[in-house]
XYZ file of N, CA, C and O in Angstrom:
756
model
N 107.145 124.481 127.139
C 106.390 123.491 126.386
C 106.361 123.836 124.901
O 106.348 124.991 124.532
N 106.305 122.796 124.080
C 106.261 122.990 122.633
C 104.851 123.400 122.237
O 103.874 122.744 122.582
N 104.740 124.496 121.490
C 103.451 125.004 121.056
C 103.117 124.576 119.635
O 101.965 124.533 119.268
N 104.130 124.301 118.814
C 103.872 123.959 117.421
C 104.844 122.873 116.976
O 106.038 122.971 117.203
N 104.305 121.852 116.344
C 105.120 120.789 115.776
C 104.718 120.657 114.317
O 103.542 120.556 113.998
N 105.700 120.673 113.422
C 105.420 120.542 111.999
C 105.961 119.235 111.458
O 107.123 118.916 111.640
N 105.091 118.462 110.833
C 105.510 117.271 110.098
C 105.046 117.507 108.672
O 103.854 117.490 108.390
N 105.995 117.770 107.798
C 105.654 118.145 106.435
C 105.609 116.926 105.530
O 105.899 115.804 105.955
N 105.275 117.107 104.266
C 104.988 115.990 103.368
C 106.121 114.975 103.262
O 105.882 113.800 103.047
N 107.360 115.384 103.441
C 108.479 114.443 103.358
C 108.879 113.900 104.732
O 109.757 113.047 104.831
N 108.228 114.353 105.798
C 108.595 113.963 107.166
C 107.983 112.656 107.606
O 106.939 112.226 107.119
N 108.670 112.018 108.570
C 108.190 110.770 109.168
C 108.325 110.893 110.679
O 109.382 111.258 111.192
N 107.249 110.605 111.392
C 107.253 110.541 112.854
C 106.819 109.126 113.199
O 105.684 108.729 112.935
N 107.736 108.321 113.769
C 107.468 106.894 113.949
C 107.896 106.445 115.334
O 108.949 106.843 115.831
N 107.064 105.610 115.954
C 107.437 104.939 117.195
C 107.411 103.438 116.954
O 106.622 102.939 116.149
N 108.278 102.726 117.656
C 108.296 101.274 117.581
C 107.826 100.645 118.896
O 107.709 99.444 119.010
N 107.561 101.500 119.876
C 107.072 101.030 121.163
C 106.376 102.197 121.852
O 107.010 103.046 122.439
N 105.066 102.231 121.732
C 104.300 103.285 122.387
C 103.348 103.988 121.440
O 103.586 104.098 120.236
N 102.251 104.453 122.017
C 101.243 105.174 121.254
C 101.751 106.547 120.836
O 102.657 107.112 121.459
N 101.118 107.103 119.816
C 101.317 108.495 119.433
C 100.013 109.210 119.754
O 98.945 108.832 119.250
N 100.104 110.228 120.617
C 98.939 110.988 121.045
C 99.158 112.438 120.657
O 100.142 113.058 121.070
N 98.232 112.975 119.844
C 98.312 114.367 119.403
C 97.040 115.084 119.823
O 95.937 114.558 119.635
N 97.200 116.293 120.382
C 96.068 117.101 120.818
C 96.203 118.516 120.270
O 96.416 119.460 121.032
N 96.079 118.693 118.947
C 96.261 120.033 118.383
C 95.099 120.963 118.732
O 93.950 120.544 118.814
N 95.448 122.233 118.975
C 94.423 123.256 119.142
C 94.460 124.127 117.900
O 95.460 124.190 117.205
N 93.369 124.768 117.589
C 93.316 125.540 116.357
C 93.053 124.615 115.187
O 92.746 123.431 115.346
N 93.163 125.150 113.981
C 92.950 124.366 112.767
C 94.245 123.651 112.419
O 95.254 124.284 112.162
N 94.211 122.320 112.423
C 95.431 121.526 112.272
C 95.457 120.806 110.925
O 94.423 120.403 110.399
N 96.677 120.656 110.387
C 96.916 119.915 109.151
C 98.014 118.902 109.436
O 99.055 119.246 109.995
N 97.777 117.646 109.055
C 98.792 116.598 109.206
C 99.261 116.195 107.821
O 98.466 115.766 106.982
N 100.561 116.349 107.602
C 101.198 115.908 106.368
C 102.248 114.866 106.739
O 102.469 114.591 107.906
N 102.911 114.299 105.770
C 103.957 113.327 106.052
C 103.378 112.013 106.539
O 102.213 111.697 106.308
N 104.216 111.256 107.236
C 103.826 109.926 107.688
C 103.937 109.857 109.207
O 104.983 110.136 109.768
N 102.848 109.450 109.849
C 102.840 109.201 111.289
C 102.581 107.718 111.469
O 101.575 107.189 110.981
N 103.515 107.043 112.163
C 103.446 105.584 112.284
C 103.656 105.157 113.731
O 104.676 105.495 114.328
N 102.729 104.378 114.258
C 102.862 103.746 115.575
C 102.918 102.253 115.307
O 101.890 101.589 115.197
N 104.118 101.722 115.193
C 104.281 100.367 114.657
C 104.635 99.290 115.681
O 104.820 98.139 115.319
N 104.711 99.636 116.956
C 104.977 98.617 117.956
C 103.744 97.769 118.213
O 102.641 98.108 117.785
N 103.908 96.651 118.926
C 102.770 95.773 119.206
C 101.647 96.533 119.912
O 101.855 97.172 120.935
N 100.453 96.481 119.340
C 99.253 97.117 119.889
C 99.358 98.631 120.042
O 98.647 99.224 120.851
N 100.225 99.276 119.283
C 100.369 100.733 119.354
C 99.272 101.427 118.566
O 98.803 100.935 117.538
N 98.877 102.604 119.058
C 97.767 103.362 118.506
C 98.200 104.765 118.107
O 99.174 105.299 118.638
N 97.432 105.373 117.225
C 97.504 106.806 116.949
C 96.192 107.390 117.438
O 95.115 106.989 116.978
N 96.282 108.319 118.381
C 95.111 108.938 118.986
C 95.215 110.445 118.770
O 96.143 111.083 119.282
N 94.276 111.005 118.026
C 94.307 112.435 117.715
C 92.995 113.051 118.183
O 91.912 112.616 117.789
N 93.114 114.073 119.039
C 91.957 114.836 119.488
C 92.232 116.293 119.167
O 93.044 116.943 119.829
N 91.563 116.798 118.131
C 91.763 118.176 117.677
C 90.631 119.044 118.224
O 89.457 118.704 118.072
N 91.002 120.158 118.842
C 90.002 121.049 119.416
C 89.116 121.662 118.335
O 87.913 121.817 118.508
N 89.703 122.012 117.204
C 88.946 122.653 116.126
C 88.882 121.722 114.918
O 88.365 120.636 115.025
N 89.441 122.117 113.792
C 89.365 121.298 112.578
C 90.664 120.539 112.356
O 91.727 120.939 112.834
N 90.561 119.449 111.610
C 91.727 118.634 111.286
C 91.652 118.225 109.829
O 90.630 117.704 109.368
N 92.756 118.453 109.094
C 92.872 117.978 107.722
C 94.042 117.007 107.663
O 95.147 117.330 108.090
N 93.785 115.815 107.140
C 94.814 114.781 107.027
C 95.216 114.676 105.568
O 94.390 114.341 104.714
N 96.504 114.968 105.303
C 97.047 114.893 103.948
C 98.072 113.778 103.803
O 98.464 113.446 102.697
N 98.538 113.228 104.915
C 99.591 112.210 104.900
C 99.077 110.866 105.382
O 97.874 110.624 105.466
N 100.005 109.984 105.728
C 99.680 108.625 106.150
C 99.600 108.524 107.667
O 100.471 109.047 108.377
N 98.568 107.846 108.137
C 98.440 107.484 109.548
C 98.421 105.965 109.592
O 97.481 105.334 109.091
N 99.471 105.373 110.169
C 99.627 103.919 110.177
C 99.855 103.471 111.616
O 100.838 103.881 112.247
N 98.952 102.643 112.134
C 99.095 102.131 113.499
C 99.020 100.614 113.480
O 98.343 100.026 112.638
N 99.705 100.002 114.439
C 99.612 98.553 114.568
C 98.220 98.152 115.037
O 97.700 97.121 114.638
N 97.608 98.986 115.855
C 96.281 98.665 116.396
C 95.236 99.671 115.900
O 94.652 99.494 114.860
N 95.018 100.774 116.633
C 93.922 101.694 116.331
C 94.409 103.036 115.823
O 95.434 103.553 116.286
N 93.635 103.618 114.915
C 93.767 105.023 114.525
C 92.440 105.662 114.904
O 91.395 105.330 114.319
N 92.478 106.528 115.912
C 91.251 107.151 116.413
C 91.407 108.662 116.327
O 92.345 109.234 116.887
N 90.483 109.287 115.599
C 90.506 110.734 115.385
C 89.199 111.317 115.889
O 88.112 110.836 115.533
N 89.305 112.357 116.713
C 88.161 113.138 117.158
C 88.495 114.601 116.910
O 89.581 115.052 117.277
N 87.572 115.341 116.300
C 87.844 116.750 116.012
C 86.584 117.585 116.160
O 85.482 117.120 115.849
N 86.797 118.816 116.619
C 85.718 119.773 116.769
C 85.177 119.794 118.176
O 85.038 118.752 118.809
N 84.897 120.991 118.680
C 84.343 121.106 120.026
C 83.086 121.970 120.063
O 82.361 121.949 121.041
N 82.830 122.727 118.988
C 81.662 123.590 118.911
C 80.875 123.230 117.647
O 81.454 123.124 116.569
N 79.574 123.044 117.790
C 78.735 122.723 116.626
C 78.520 123.975 115.787
O 78.015 124.976 116.277
N 78.946 123.910 114.521
C 78.790 125.007 113.576
C 78.316 124.423 112.252
O 79.048 123.671 111.614
N 77.112 124.773 111.861
C 76.541 124.228 110.625
C 77.440 124.534 109.434
O 77.910 125.651 109.256
N 77.708 123.500 108.620
C 78.506 123.659 107.411
C 80.003 123.622 107.610
O 80.758 123.587 106.643
N 80.485 123.613 108.845
C 81.929 123.539 109.094
C 82.387 122.087 109.003
O 81.696 121.176 109.451
N 83.559 121.885 108.411
C 84.138 120.549 108.309
C 85.083 120.343 109.486
O 86.073 121.051 109.619
N 84.776 119.386 110.342
C 85.641 119.087 111.489
C 86.824 118.224 111.083
O 87.936 118.438 111.543
N 86.581 117.215 110.242
C 87.650 116.326 109.772
C 87.551 116.218 108.261
O 86.483 115.966 107.719
N 88.699 116.402 107.595
C 88.782 116.224 106.146
C 90.036 115.412 105.855
O 91.120 115.720 106.348
N 89.881 114.350 105.048
C 91.050 113.647 104.522
C 91.087 113.919 103.026
O 90.038 113.997 102.386
N 92.286 114.069 102.492
C 92.433 114.358 101.066
C 93.088 113.170 100.367
O 93.568 112.243 101.017
N 93.122 113.222 99.047
C 93.566 112.091 98.233
C 94.969 111.597 98.502
O 95.295 110.452 98.195
N 95.822 112.421 99.098
C 97.194 111.996 99.398
C 97.283 111.207 100.697
O 98.335 110.678 101.026
N 96.201 111.095 101.441
C 96.208 110.435 102.751
C 95.884 108.950 102.634
O 95.119 108.525 101.765
N 96.477 108.166 103.536
C 96.135 106.758 103.735
C 96.011 106.556 105.241
O 96.869 107.002 105.999
N 94.964 105.865 105.663
C 94.761 105.571 107.083
C 94.658 104.063 107.212
O 93.771 103.435 106.626
N 95.586 103.498 108.000
C 95.760 102.048 107.994
C 95.967 101.524 109.411
O 96.758 102.074 110.174
N 95.273 100.436 109.745
C 95.554 99.656 110.939
C 96.212 98.366 110.455
O 95.619 97.623 109.681
N 97.446 98.135 110.898
C 98.221 97.004 110.370
C 98.099 95.719 111.180
O 98.419 94.652 110.683
N 97.684 95.806 112.427
C 97.679 94.630 113.293
C 96.377 93.857 113.237
O 95.571 93.994 112.323
N 96.154 93.053 114.275
C 94.943 92.245 114.385
C 93.964 92.927 115.323
O 94.342 93.388 116.390
N 92.702 92.979 114.921
C 91.663 93.552 115.774
C 91.690 95.068 115.842
O 91.102 95.660 116.743
N 92.347 95.711 114.898
C 92.473 97.165 114.914
C 91.221 97.885 114.443
O 90.329 97.294 113.825
N 91.181 99.182 114.763
C 90.044 100.017 114.395
C 90.533 101.313 113.756
O 91.563 101.851 114.157
N 89.755 101.815 112.809
C 89.918 103.169 112.293
C 88.605 103.869 112.600
O 87.554 103.507 112.049
N 88.646 104.829 113.525
C 87.452 105.554 113.921
C 87.705 107.043 113.730
O 88.654 107.593 114.298
N 86.864 107.679 112.932
C 86.988 109.105 112.651
C 85.669 109.753 113.047
O 84.613 109.417 112.491
N 85.737 110.682 114.006
C 84.543 111.347 114.525
C 84.742 112.848 114.475
O 85.745 113.366 114.970
N 83.769 113.535 113.910
C 83.784 114.988 113.886
C 82.551 115.547 114.551
O 81.454 114.987 114.424
N 82.714 116.650 115.269
C 81.554 117.337 115.848
C 80.634 117.809 114.709
O 79.435 117.703 114.773
N 81.263 118.350 113.647
C 80.524 118.856 112.491
C 80.714 117.890 111.326
O 80.807 116.689 111.532
N 80.795 118.400 110.110
C 80.909 117.544 108.928
C 82.223 116.762 108.912
O 83.255 117.233 109.420
N 82.178 115.592 108.309
C 83.350 114.742 108.094
C 83.407 114.450 106.600
O 82.442 113.926 106.034
N 84.525 114.812 105.963
C 84.700 114.599 104.532
C 85.881 113.654 104.335
O 87.013 113.978 104.703
N 85.617 112.497 103.763
C 86.646 111.491 103.517
C 86.864 111.418 102.009
O 85.942 111.102 101.254
N 88.093 111.719 101.580
C 88.434 111.680 100.151
C 89.792 110.989 99.990
O 90.659 111.457 99.262
N 89.972 109.890 100.728
C 91.251 109.171 100.740
C 90.986 107.679 100.901
O 89.843 107.256 100.985
N 92.064 106.909 100.985
C 91.980 105.463 101.200
C 92.002 105.163 102.691
O 92.781 105.765 103.437
N 91.191 104.197 103.084
C 91.203 103.674 104.448
C 91.276 102.158 104.345
O 90.466 101.540 103.653
N 92.259 101.570 105.010
C 92.343 100.112 105.098
C 93.393 99.447 104.254
O 93.788 98.330 104.542
N 93.864 100.101 103.203
C 94.901 99.518 102.344
C 96.122 100.422 102.327
O 95.994 101.644 102.393
N 97.290 99.806 102.185
C 98.519 100.601 102.147
C 98.786 101.129 100.736
O 97.969 100.967 99.828
N 99.926 101.755 100.549
C 100.253 102.372 99.261
C 100.446 101.351 98.139
O 100.400 101.691 96.971
N 100.648 100.067 98.500
C 100.737 98.994 97.509
C 99.383 98.309 97.307
O 99.309 97.236 96.720
N 98.347 98.926 97.851
C 96.980 98.414 97.800
C 96.847 97.048 98.457
O 96.014 96.227 98.072
N 97.664 96.822 99.499
C 97.582 95.591 100.274
C 96.650 95.826 101.457
O 96.846 96.730 102.250
N 95.646 95.005 101.568
C 94.646 95.104 102.621
C 95.119 94.369 103.870
O 95.728 93.311 103.779
N 94.793 94.913 105.049
C 95.053 94.224 106.301
C 93.837 93.371 106.638
O 92.760 93.898 106.910
N 94.010 92.070 106.647
C 92.903 91.151 106.936
C 92.520 91.152 108.412
O 91.502 90.585 108.784
N 93.305 91.792 109.265
C 93.036 91.778 110.697
C 92.226 92.947 111.218
O 91.877 92.988 112.392
N 91.887 93.919 110.379
C 91.148 95.087 110.859
C 89.724 94.683 111.246
O 89.075 93.900 110.557
N 89.256 95.177 112.386
C 87.942 94.786 112.899
C 86.852 95.812 112.594
O 85.689 95.440 112.442
N 87.214 97.108 112.503
C 86.185 98.135 112.398
C 86.708 99.371 111.681
O 87.813 99.841 111.964
N 85.885 99.894 110.761
C 86.077 101.219 110.190
C 84.797 101.978 110.491
O 83.700 101.533 110.109
N 84.929 103.119 111.196
C 83.750 103.873 111.602
C 83.949 105.353 111.315
O 84.938 105.946 111.743
N 82.997 105.933 110.578
C 83.012 107.349 110.228
C 81.760 107.974 110.828
O 80.641 107.532 110.525
N 81.941 109.027 111.652
C 80.806 109.605 112.363
C 80.866 111.119 112.353
O 81.910 111.710 112.661
N 79.741 111.747 112.024
C 79.543 113.169 112.262
C 78.476 113.290 113.334
O 77.368 112.767 113.175
N 78.792 113.997 114.414
C 77.850 114.093 115.525
C 76.671 115.007 115.209
O 75.562 114.785 115.710
N 76.898 116.057 114.383
C 75.822 117.011 114.114
C 75.671 117.362 112.640
O 74.883 118.250 112.307
N 76.404 116.725 111.757
C 76.372 117.150 110.359
C 76.434 115.994 109.381
O 75.972 114.882 109.631
N 77.083 116.264 108.266
C 77.169 115.375 107.112
C 78.435 114.520 107.167
O 79.511 115.013 107.501
N 78.311 113.251 106.812
C 79.465 112.430 106.468
C 79.453 112.333 104.949
O 78.522 111.788 104.359
N 80.478 112.910 104.329
C 80.618 112.898 102.868
C 81.753 111.959 102.515
O 82.920 112.273 102.719
N 81.398 110.776 102.037
C 82.375 109.800 101.577
C 82.542 110.079 100.093
O 81.756 109.629 99.263
N 83.539 110.895 99.756
C 83.676 111.517 98.439
C 83.991 110.511 97.334
O 84.358 109.364 97.581
N 83.867 110.982 96.111
C 83.988 110.152 94.916
C 85.320 109.397 94.830
O 85.373 108.270 94.348
N 86.422 109.983 95.274
C 87.735 109.330 95.184
C 88.080 108.500 96.415
O 89.149 107.908 96.484
N 87.200 108.451 97.395
C 87.460 107.724 98.632
C 87.275 106.223 98.435
O 86.418 105.788 97.659
N 88.098 105.454 99.149
C 88.005 103.989 99.103
C 88.195 103.441 100.509
O 89.165 103.782 101.187
N 87.266 102.608 100.936
C 87.460 101.781 102.125
C 87.620 100.361 101.616
O 86.782 99.855 100.869
N 88.707 99.706 102.036
C 88.996 98.344 101.612
C 89.342 97.546 102.859
O 90.417 97.717 103.435
N 88.412 96.693 103.313
C 88.601 96.021 104.587
C 87.836 94.707 104.650
O 86.956 94.454 103.829
N 88.162 93.914 105.629
C 87.361 92.740 105.964
C 86.619 92.975 107.272
O 85.964 92.081 107.786
N 86.720 94.181 107.809
C 86.066 94.525 109.067
C 84.696 95.144 108.871
O 84.269 95.452 107.758
N 84.016 95.336 109.978
C 82.724 96.024 110.006
C 82.918 97.476 109.568
O 83.900 98.107 109.936
N 81.968 98.004 108.790
C 82.011 99.400 108.360
C 80.731 100.080 108.822
O 79.626 99.629 108.489
N 80.880 101.182 109.602
C 79.741 101.957 110.070
C 79.933 103.407 109.646
O 81.009 103.975 109.858
N 78.889 104.000 109.075
C 78.902 105.409 108.695
C 77.661 106.042 109.313
O 76.537 105.594 109.046
N 77.870 107.097 110.153
C 76.750 107.713 110.865
C 76.848 109.237 110.797
O 77.926 109.792 110.975
N 75.703 109.862 110.607
C 75.647 111.319 110.631
C 74.220 111.790 110.516
O 73.302 110.986 110.310
N 74.017 113.092 110.630
C 72.698 113.648 110.352
C 72.338 113.351 108.894
O 71.208 113.031 108.584
N 73.334 113.500 108.027
C 73.198 113.163 106.622
C 74.401 112.327 106.221
O 75.498 112.510 106.750
N 74.199 111.411 105.299
C 75.261 110.536 104.819
C 75.247 110.571 103.299
O 74.209 110.337 102.685
N 76.395 110.866 102.718
C 76.534 110.888 101.268
C 77.643 109.908 100.895
O 78.813 110.129 101.230
N 77.288 108.812 100.246
C 78.238 107.767 99.869
C 78.458 107.830 98.364
O 77.576 107.443 97.596
N 79.641 108.316 97.959
C 79.932 108.425 96.525
C 81.177 107.639 96.137
O 81.432 107.427 94.975
N 81.966 107.223 97.118
C 83.201 106.509 96.847
C 82.989 105.009 96.759
O 81.864 104.530 96.590
N 84.071 104.267 96.888
C 84.053 102.807 96.755
C 84.229 102.179 98.128
O 85.150 102.529 98.869
N 83.339 101.256 98.454
C 83.446 100.500 99.700
C 83.596 99.038 99.324
O 82.713 98.463 98.674
N 84.730 98.459 99.722
C 84.983 97.027 99.493
C 85.045 96.347 100.854
O 85.885 96.694 101.678
N 84.181 95.390 101.058
C 84.164 94.674 102.328
C 83.977 93.190 102.064
O 83.087 92.799 101.315
N 84.809 92.399 102.705
C 84.689 90.949 102.623
C 84.276 90.356 103.963
O 84.486 89.172 104.220
N 83.709 91.193 104.823
C 83.309 90.716 106.149
C 82.190 89.703 106.007
O 81.234 89.904 105.278
N 82.294 88.615 106.733
C 81.265 87.591 106.764
C 80.502 87.747 108.080
O 81.012 87.405 109.142
N 79.283 88.294 108.028
C 78.510 88.483 109.261
C 78.205 87.151 109.933
O 78.090 86.116 109.283
N 78.031 87.208 111.260
C 77.733 86.001 112.036
C 76.312 85.507 111.839
O 76.014 84.347 112.070
N 75.404 86.404 111.451
C 74.023 85.988 111.247
C 73.410 86.796 110.108
O 73.972 87.798 109.665
N 72.237 86.396 109.670
C 71.548 87.141 108.610
C 70.976 88.451 109.129
O 70.520 89.282 108.344
N 70.983 88.673 110.434
C 70.503 89.921 111.026
C 71.640 90.908 111.257
O 71.433 91.983 111.805
N 72.842 90.525 110.872
C 74.033 91.358 111.043
C 74.406 91.940 109.677
O 74.092 91.360 108.642
N 75.076 93.077 109.664
C 75.440 93.741 108.418
C 76.944 93.946 108.345
O 77.586 94.196 109.352
N 77.499 93.879 107.147
C 78.914 94.191 106.994
C 79.128 95.683 106.808
O 80.172 96.214 107.138
N 78.123 96.385 106.258
C 78.191 97.833 106.082
C 76.893 98.430 106.604
O 75.805 97.991 106.218
N 77.007 99.439 107.498
C 75.836 100.154 107.996
C 76.017 101.634 107.716
O 77.042 102.209 108.072
N 75.013 102.250 107.089
C 74.975 103.698 106.894
C 73.714 104.190 107.573
O 72.603 103.819 107.189
N 73.894 105.020 108.605
C 72.769 105.491 109.401
C 72.726 107.012 109.336
O 73.671 107.685 109.753
N 71.628 107.541 108.789
C 71.445 108.986 108.688
C 70.242 109.374 109.532
O 69.134 108.888 109.302
N 70.472 110.244 110.507
C 69.380 110.693 111.371
C 68.455 111.642 110.623
O 67.263 111.687 110.874
N 69.031 112.411 109.665
C 68.236 113.342 108.873
C 67.780 112.666 107.603
O 66.950 111.773 107.594
N 68.353 113.054 106.505
C 68.050 112.412 105.225
C 69.319 111.707 104.744
O 70.415 112.076 105.123
N 69.189 110.744 103.908
C 70.338 109.966 103.443
C 70.385 109.997 101.928
O 69.372 109.788 101.269
N 71.567 110.281 101.379
C 71.769 110.241 99.937
C 72.845 109.205 99.683
O 73.936 109.309 100.219
N 72.529 108.205 98.893
C 73.483 107.121 98.691
C 73.719 106.896 97.208
O 72.786 106.881 96.432
N 74.942 106.727 96.854
C 75.286 106.219 95.533
C 76.608 105.507 95.656
O 77.424 105.841 96.495
N 76.789 104.509 94.866
C 78.002 103.699 94.958
C 78.798 103.883 93.686
O 78.266 103.803 92.584
N 80.099 104.138 93.859
C 80.983 104.314 92.717
C 81.334 102.986 92.080
O 80.960 101.928 92.558
N 82.078 103.035 90.998
C 82.460 101.805 90.298
C 83.394 100.951 91.137
O 84.158 101.455 91.928
N 83.323 99.652 90.952
C 84.207 98.728 91.690
C 85.387 98.356 90.848
O 85.422 98.359 89.700
């Protein structure tokens, strides 16, 4: 069995028919471009420890990331950096990022490298199960879908663009839920 797979910054791993499922153990780093571009294809990543995303994750349907298995205060389970883009290209797609510990987003979600938004995305969800969700100053979510941010603490410093039209006045296009304390600030548009 293969124990280590490297996709470096110039690499591309692409399917045109079928999901991409990654289950890294240890501290994992994703560089390059991972694309699941067939009809309703997904990228599903379950990292046992920490995950850092430096490259592009592009799926026709869902990009779902889960990382961390042990609660450790102050540890970052998922980190995206400025070179990363996370995109659902199809209709009804989701981008869900969940960390056992802190989740730090410092990249674009929802728009491609030409800043073209997918009007079909249904949900962007960022969750820390036991820690902080830090939506950093350079981070941008650009979508017409529902946006949910949940954690013990939530720090919103980046740009959130949403054109979602809620079905009722009791519905929200953006929800930030902090079980502990919440610190919010919105960057320039």
